XYZ file of C-alpha atoms in Angstrom:
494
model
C -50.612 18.178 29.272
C -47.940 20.025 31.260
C -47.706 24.086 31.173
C -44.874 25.755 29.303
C -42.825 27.482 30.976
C -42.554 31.104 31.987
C -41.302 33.384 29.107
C -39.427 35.849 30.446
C -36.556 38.834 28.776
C -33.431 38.821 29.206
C -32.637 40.452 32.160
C -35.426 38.956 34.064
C -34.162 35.555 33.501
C -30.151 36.641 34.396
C -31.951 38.423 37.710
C -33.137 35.383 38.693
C -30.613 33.127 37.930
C -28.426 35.473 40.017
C -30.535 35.261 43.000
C -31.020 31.647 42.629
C -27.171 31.495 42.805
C -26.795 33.374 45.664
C -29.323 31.572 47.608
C -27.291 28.495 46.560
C -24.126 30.115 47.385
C -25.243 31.753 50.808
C -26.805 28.430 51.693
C -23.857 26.780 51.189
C -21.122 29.588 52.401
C -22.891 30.682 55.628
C -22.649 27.462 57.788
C -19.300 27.028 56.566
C -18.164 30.572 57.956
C -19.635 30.316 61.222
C -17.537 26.999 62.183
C -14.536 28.339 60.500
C -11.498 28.196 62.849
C -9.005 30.957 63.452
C -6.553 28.370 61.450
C -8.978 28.972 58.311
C -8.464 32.923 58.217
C -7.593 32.266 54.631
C -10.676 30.476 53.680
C -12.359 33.799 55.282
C -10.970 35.689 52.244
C -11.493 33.886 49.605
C -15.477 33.936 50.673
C -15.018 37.771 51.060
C -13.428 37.905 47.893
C -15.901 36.212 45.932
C -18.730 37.682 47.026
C -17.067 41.017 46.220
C -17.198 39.387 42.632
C -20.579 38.756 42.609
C -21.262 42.531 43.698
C -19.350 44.212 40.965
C -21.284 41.745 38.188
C -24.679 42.535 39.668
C -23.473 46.185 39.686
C -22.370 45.575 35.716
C -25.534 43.771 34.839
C -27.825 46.537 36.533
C -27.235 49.625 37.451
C -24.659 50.343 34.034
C -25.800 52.462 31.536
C -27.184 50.985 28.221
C -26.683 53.042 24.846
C -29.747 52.558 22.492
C -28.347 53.809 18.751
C -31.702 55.206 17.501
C -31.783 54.733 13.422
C -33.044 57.883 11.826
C -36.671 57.659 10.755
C -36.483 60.222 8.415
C -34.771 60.113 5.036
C -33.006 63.148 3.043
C -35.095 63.766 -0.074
C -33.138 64.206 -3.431
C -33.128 68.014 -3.182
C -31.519 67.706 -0.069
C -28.774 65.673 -0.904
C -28.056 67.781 -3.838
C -27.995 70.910 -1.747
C -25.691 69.185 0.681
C -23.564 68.205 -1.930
C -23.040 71.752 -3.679
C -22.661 73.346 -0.189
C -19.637 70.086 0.122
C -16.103 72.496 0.471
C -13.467 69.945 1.383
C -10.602 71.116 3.004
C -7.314 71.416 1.678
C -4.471 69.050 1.678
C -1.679 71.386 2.013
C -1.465 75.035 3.179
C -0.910 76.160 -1.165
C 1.540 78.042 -3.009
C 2.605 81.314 -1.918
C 1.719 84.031 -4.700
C 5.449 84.565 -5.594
C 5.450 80.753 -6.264
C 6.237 80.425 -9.937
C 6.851 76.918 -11.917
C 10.464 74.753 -12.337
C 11.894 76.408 -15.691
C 12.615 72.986 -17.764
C 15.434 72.384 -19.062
C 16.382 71.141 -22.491
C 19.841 69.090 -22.692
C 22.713 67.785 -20.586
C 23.027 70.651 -17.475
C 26.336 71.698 -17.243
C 28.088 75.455 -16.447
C 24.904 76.564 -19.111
C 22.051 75.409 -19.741
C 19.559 75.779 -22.342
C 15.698 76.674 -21.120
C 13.338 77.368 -24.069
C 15.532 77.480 -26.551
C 18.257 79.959 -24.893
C 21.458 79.032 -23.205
C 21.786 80.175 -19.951
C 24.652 80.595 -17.458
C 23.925 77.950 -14.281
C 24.392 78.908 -10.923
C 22.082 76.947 -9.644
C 23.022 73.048 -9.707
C 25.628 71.407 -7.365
C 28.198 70.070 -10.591
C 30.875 71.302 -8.662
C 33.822 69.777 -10.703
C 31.035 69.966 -13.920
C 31.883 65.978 -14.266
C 28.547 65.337 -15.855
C 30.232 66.703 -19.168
C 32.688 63.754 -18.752
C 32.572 61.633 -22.144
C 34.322 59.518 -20.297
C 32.146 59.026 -17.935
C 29.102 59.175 -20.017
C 30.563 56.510 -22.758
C 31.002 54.215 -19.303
C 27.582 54.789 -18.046
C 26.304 53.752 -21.847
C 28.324 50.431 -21.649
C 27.066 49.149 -18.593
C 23.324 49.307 -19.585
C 23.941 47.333 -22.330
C 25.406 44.801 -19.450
C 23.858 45.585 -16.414
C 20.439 46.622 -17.945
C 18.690 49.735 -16.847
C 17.332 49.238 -13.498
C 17.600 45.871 -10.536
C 14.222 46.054 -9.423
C 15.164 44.713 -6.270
C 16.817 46.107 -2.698
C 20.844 45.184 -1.767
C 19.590 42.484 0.317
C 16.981 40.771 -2.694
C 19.070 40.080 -5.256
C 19.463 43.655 -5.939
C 23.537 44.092 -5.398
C 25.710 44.073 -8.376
C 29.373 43.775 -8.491
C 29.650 47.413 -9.312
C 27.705 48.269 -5.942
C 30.760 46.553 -3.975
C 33.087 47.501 -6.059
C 31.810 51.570 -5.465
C 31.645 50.830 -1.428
C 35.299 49.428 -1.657
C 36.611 52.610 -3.454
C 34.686 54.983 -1.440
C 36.557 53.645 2.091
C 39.617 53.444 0.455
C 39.139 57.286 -0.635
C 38.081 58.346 2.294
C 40.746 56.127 4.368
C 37.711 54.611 6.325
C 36.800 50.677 7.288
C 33.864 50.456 5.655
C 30.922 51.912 3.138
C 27.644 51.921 2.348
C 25.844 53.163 -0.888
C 22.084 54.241 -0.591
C 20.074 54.867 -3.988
C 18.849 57.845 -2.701
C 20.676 61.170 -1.308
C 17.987 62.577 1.018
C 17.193 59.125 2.600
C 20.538 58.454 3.560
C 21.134 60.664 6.694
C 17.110 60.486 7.176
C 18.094 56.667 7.570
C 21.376 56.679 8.752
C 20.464 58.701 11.863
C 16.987 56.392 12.968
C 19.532 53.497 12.740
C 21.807 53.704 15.466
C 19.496 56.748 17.622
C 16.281 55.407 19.328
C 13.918 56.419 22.332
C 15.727 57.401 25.450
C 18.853 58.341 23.482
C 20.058 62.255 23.007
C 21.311 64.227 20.218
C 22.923 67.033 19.805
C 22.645 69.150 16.761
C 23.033 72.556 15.256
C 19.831 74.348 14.204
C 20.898 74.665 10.612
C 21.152 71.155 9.671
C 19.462 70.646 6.479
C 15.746 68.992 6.063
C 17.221 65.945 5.241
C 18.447 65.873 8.714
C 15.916 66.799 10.557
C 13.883 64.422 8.999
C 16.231 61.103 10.593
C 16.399 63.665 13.909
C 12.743 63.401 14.188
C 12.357 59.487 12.915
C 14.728 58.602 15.510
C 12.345 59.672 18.416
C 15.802 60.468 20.534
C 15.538 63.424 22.922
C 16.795 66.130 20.436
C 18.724 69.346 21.564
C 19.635 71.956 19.595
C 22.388 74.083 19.949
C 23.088 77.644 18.468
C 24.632 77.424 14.989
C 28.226 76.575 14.923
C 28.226 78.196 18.440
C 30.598 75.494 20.343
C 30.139 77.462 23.559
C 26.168 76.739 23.091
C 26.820 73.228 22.702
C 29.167 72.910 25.073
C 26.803 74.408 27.624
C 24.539 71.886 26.678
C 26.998 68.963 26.920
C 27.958 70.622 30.561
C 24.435 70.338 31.492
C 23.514 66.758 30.603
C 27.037 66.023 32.286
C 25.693 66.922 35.361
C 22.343 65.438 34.571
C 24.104 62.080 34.625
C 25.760 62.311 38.056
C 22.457 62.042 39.260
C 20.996 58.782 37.957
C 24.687 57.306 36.886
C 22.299 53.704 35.820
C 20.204 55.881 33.046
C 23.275 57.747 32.202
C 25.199 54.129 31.684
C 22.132 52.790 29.003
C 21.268 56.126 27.323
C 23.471 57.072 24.129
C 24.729 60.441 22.941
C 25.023 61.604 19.381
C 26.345 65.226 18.013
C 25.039 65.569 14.656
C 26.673 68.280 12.347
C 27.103 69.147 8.442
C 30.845 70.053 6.999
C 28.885 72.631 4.914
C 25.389 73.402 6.112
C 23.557 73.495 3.109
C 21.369 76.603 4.742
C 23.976 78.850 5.360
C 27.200 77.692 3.664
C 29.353 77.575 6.790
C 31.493 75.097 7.561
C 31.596 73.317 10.730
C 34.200 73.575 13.469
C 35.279 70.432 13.228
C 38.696 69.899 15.436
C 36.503 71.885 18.298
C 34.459 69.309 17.512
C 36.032 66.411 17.571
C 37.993 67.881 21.343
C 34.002 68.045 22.860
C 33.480 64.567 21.807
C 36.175 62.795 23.503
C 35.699 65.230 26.320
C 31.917 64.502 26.858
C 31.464 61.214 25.063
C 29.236 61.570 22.481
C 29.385 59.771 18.986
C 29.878 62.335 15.980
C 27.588 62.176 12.945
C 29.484 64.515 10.026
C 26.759 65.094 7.056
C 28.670 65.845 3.786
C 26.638 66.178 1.278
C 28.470 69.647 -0.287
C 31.905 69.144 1.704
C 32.811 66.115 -0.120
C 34.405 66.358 -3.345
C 35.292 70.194 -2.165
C 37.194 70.456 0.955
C 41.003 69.138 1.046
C 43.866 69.132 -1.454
C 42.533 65.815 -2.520
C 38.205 66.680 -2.474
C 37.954 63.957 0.778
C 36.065 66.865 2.700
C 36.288 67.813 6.417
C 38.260 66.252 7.545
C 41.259 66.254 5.244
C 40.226 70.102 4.855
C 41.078 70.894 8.964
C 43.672 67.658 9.283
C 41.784 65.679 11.512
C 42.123 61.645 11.024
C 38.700 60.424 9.574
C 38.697 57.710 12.159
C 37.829 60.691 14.597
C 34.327 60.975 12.802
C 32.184 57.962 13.987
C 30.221 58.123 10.703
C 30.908 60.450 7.726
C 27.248 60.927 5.585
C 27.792 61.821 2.168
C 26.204 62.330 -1.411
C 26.952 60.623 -4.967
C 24.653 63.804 -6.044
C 26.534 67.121 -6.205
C 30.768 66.335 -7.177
C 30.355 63.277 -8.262
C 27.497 64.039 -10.738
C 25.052 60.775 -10.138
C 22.029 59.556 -7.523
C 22.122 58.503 -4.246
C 24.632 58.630 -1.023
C 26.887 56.816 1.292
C 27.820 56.567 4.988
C 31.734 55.451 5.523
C 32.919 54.684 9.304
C 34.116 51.873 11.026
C 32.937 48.355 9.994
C 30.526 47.564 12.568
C 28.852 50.617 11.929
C 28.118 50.298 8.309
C 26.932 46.625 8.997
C 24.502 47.383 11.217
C 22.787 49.657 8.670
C 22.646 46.766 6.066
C 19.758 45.341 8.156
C 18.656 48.565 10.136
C 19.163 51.206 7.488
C 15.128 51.792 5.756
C 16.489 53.471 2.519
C 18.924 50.436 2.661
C 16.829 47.655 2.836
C 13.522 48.904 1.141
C 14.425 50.795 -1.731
C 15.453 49.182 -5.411
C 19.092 49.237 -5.123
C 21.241 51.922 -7.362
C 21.097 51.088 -11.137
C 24.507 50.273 -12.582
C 24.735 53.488 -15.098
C 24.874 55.253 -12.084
C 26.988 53.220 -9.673
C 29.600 53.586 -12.573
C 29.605 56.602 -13.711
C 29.772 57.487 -9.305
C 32.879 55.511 -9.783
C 34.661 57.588 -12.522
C 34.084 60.561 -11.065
C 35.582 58.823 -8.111
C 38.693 57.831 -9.940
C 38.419 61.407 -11.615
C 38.434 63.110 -8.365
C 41.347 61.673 -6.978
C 43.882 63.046 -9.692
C 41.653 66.520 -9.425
C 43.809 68.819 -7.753
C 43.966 71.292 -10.088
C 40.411 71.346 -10.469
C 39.362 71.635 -6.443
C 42.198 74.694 -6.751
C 40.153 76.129 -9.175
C 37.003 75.587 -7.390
C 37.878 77.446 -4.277
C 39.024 80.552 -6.444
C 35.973 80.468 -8.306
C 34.366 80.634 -5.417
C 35.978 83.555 -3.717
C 35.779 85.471 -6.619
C 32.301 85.045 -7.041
C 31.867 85.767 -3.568
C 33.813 88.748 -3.532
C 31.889 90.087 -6.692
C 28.309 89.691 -5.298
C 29.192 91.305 -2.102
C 29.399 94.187 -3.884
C 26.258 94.516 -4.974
C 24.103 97.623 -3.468
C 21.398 96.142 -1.250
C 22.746 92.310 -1.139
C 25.159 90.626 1.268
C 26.716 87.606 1.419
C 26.927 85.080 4.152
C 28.794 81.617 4.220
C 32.883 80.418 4.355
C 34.936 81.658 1.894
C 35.606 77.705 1.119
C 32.111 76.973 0.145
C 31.373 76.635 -2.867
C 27.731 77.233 -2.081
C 27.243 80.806 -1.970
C 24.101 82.028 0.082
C 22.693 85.528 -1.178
C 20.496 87.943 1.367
C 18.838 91.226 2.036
C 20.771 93.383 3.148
C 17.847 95.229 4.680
C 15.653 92.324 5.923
C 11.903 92.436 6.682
C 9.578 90.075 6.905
C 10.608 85.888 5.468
C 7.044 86.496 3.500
C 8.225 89.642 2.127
C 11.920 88.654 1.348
C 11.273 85.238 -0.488
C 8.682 87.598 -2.977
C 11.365 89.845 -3.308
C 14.040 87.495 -3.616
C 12.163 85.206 -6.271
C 11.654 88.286 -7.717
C 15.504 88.382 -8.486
C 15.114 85.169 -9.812
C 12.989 85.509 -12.396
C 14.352 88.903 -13.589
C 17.668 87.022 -13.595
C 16.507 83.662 -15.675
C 15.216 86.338 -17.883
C 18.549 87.966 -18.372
C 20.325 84.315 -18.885
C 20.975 83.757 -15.509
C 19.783 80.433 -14.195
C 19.848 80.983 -10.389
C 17.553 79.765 -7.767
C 16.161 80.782 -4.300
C 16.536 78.952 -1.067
C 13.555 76.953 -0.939
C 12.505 75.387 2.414
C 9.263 73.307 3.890
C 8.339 76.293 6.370
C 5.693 74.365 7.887
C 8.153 71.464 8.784
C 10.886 73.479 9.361
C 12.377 72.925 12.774
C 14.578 76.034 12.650
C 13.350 79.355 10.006
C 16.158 79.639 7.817
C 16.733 83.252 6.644
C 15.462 83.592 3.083
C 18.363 83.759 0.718
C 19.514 83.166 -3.080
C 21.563 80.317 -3.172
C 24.749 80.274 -5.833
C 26.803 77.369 -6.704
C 30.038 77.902 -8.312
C 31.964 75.496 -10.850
C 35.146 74.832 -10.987
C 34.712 74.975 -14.713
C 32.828 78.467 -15.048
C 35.675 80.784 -16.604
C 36.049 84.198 -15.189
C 33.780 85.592 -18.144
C 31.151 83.545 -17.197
C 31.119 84.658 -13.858
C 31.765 88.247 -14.738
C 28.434 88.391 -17.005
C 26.649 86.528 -13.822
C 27.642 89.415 -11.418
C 26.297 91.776 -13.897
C 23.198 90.445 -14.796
C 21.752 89.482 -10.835
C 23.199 93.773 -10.252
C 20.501 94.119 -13.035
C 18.012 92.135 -11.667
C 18.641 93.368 -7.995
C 18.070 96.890 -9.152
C 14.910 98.477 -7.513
C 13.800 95.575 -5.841
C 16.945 94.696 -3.213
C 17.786 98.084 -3.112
């Protein structure tokens, strides 16, 4: 009967199958080097070479360290485990609400210039109705008819069989309004510049912006993963610097310059301050330093101009000067969700590049209708945007009076942004300030503070109260307001 053979672990047995195939190898390689002619220098190499192999595997296979994951032996009794357990303090998700933070007041009833909040009518300063066409019946007897057609919701993005005939028929009106190409509605305001920005900016490209652009923006700055410079706000010799220096940056590597992409990205009214933006300088740096101009007008449109088409109609400067104009179906025109309007090529490309575009359930029909009679309203509203901007001044002019506030913004805006006039700390200021608030609500004064993600903020924005005026507060209306935020400033601003 023949032996068995030699049992032996693993590593023995690859040991010596590695010497037994080098013995083979050197047997066979060693002759065969010696005759080697100076024609077969090649064949030299390729020896060398392999054997080098064979050194780094046996190196591997050896001399490497080997990690041994020892189980624990010993088991946590019950009473441990418990212990552990009540001792357990997870951490939080978020940083928590300051201790000024106080709840949304809730509102009972359509929101108009008042407002009614348990049971009392208040006078609102605080939402963006700027022409108060939410009180439309018009509008509102519309909205009604088209559920009954339309249904409530589509359930479905513009691209899967979510567009309706009223969608197109909104995008149509909205370029021929704004004497544009081309539009594009988006269901949702904030996620139209957040996704109108990542769609044309990428990696490698630049942008230029002013450090009070609004979250919103900041969030499609940041998405876009461009190279993002920031310029002093509304400061066109800051930007200009800027523009100088990546000017000369260019002369130097003319190739990257030729493939990378430049973007200015501004606001017609800066939602954090109020001002407007400097838009002929603007549009002069553009052509002068080639760079594409984003205009984000979200409060501008519907204000600005002797017809509400914003900016640009507001300074004279052809739209077609502004490579895409961002606006809002949210504030003027009293529904949800925004647009971009530009050239057609522009607006195409978001249809299959634009995320709040292609993956969000497109806009129901209630409000794509009642965003077009507010349209249709807001082209015979004159008299109305007249109104506005003296509303708006006197307002202004009223608050500014007030001991230990100021006022800071255009005298067009009809966003009105209320501070300290003795500043301290943004801690101290926003307790103070919601202070105000409250004192105010409780006088019949809906007004609200300038609320802002501080840990996300790319820029601080100086605490503030933020008014918004309607053209259809009367002068009463905003006479009681004036006196009852003096009230509520009273030994806390002062």
């Amino acid at each position: 009967r023949s032996r068995s053979p030699r049992l032996v672990s693993g590593s023995n047995w690859m040991a010596e199958s590695l010497v037994s195939a080098l013995r083979g190898y050197f047997a066979w390689a060693a002759p065969l080097a010696l005759n080697l002619s100076g024609a077969d220098e090649a064949s030299i190499y390729h020896i060398a070479f392999e054997i080098f192999l064979i050194l780094v595997v046996i190196k591997l296979v050896f001399f490497s360290k080997s990690y041994n994951v020892k189980q624990r032996s010993d088991k946590l009794t019950a009473a441990e485990e418990e212990e552990l357990i009540r001792e357990y303090q997870p951490q939080p998700l978020g940083s928590g609400k300051p201790e000024y933070y106080s709840e949304p007041p809730v509102i009972e009833g359509a929101v108009g210039t008042t407002l009614v909040i348990g049971g009392k009518k208040k006078i609102n300063l605080g939402t963006l109705n700027f022409l108060n066409l939410t009180e439309s019946k018009e509008i509102q007897e519309h909205a009604a008819q088209s559920i009954r057609k339309y249904g409530v919701g589509t359930c479905g993005p513009r691209g899967f069989y979510g567009t309706l005939d009223v969608h197109l028929d909104l995008e149509h009106e909205l370029a021929k309004f704004l004497g544009v190409e081309e539009a594009i509605i988006y269901s949702y305001g904030f996620s139209t510049i957040a996704s109108a920005i990542p769609a044309y900016a990428k990696r490698g490209d630049i942008i230029f912006y002013d450090e009070a652009v609004s979250f919103a923006t900041q969030r499609g700055l940041i998405a876009s993963r461009s190279t993002l410079r920031a310029f002093k706000h509304n400061d066109m010799d800051s930007l200009e610097t800027l523009l100088k220096a990546q000017a000369a940056e260019d002369k130097k590597d003319p190739k990257k310059a030729q493939a990378t992409r430049r973007f200015l990205v501004v606001e017609g009214i800066y939602a954090n301050t109020g001002s407007l933006a400097p838009l002929k300088k603007l549009v002069e740096l553009k052509y002068k330093y080639k760079v594409r101009l984003v205009v984000e007008e979200t409060l501008s449109f519907g204000t600005l101009g002797a017809n509400g088409r914003g900016l640009s109609e507001y300074f004279g400067v052809p739209a077609e000067d502004v490579d895409m104009i961002v606006g809002s179906l949210e504030t003027t025109l009293g529904s949800i969700g925004g647009f971009c309007a530009g050239r057609t090529f522009i607006i195409d490309h978001q249809r299959l590049s634009g995320q709040g575009y292609c993956f969000s359930a497109s806009l129901p029909a209630l409000l794509a209708v009642g965003a077009l009679d507010a349209l249709a309203q807001l082209g015979s509203s004159q008299d109305a945007l007249a109104t506005l901007q003296v509303n708006a001044k006197v307002l202004r002019d009223a608050v500014s009076k007030i001991p230990g506030l100021k006022t800071v913004g255009d005298v067009a805006s009809p966003i009105i942004h209320v501070q300290l006039a003795a500043p301290s700390t943004i801690e101290e200021d926003e307790r103070k300030l919601q202070s105000i608030v409250d004192k105010a609500l409780a006088g019949g004064l809906a007004i609200t503070r300038a609320k802002y993600v501080r840990s996300q903020e790319m820029h601080q924005p100086v605490p503030s109260i933020r008014l918004a005026v309607s053209a259809a507060h009367t002068n009463a209306q905003l006479k009681e307001s004036v006196d009852i935020l003096r009230a509520a400033a009273k030994g806390i601003a002062q």
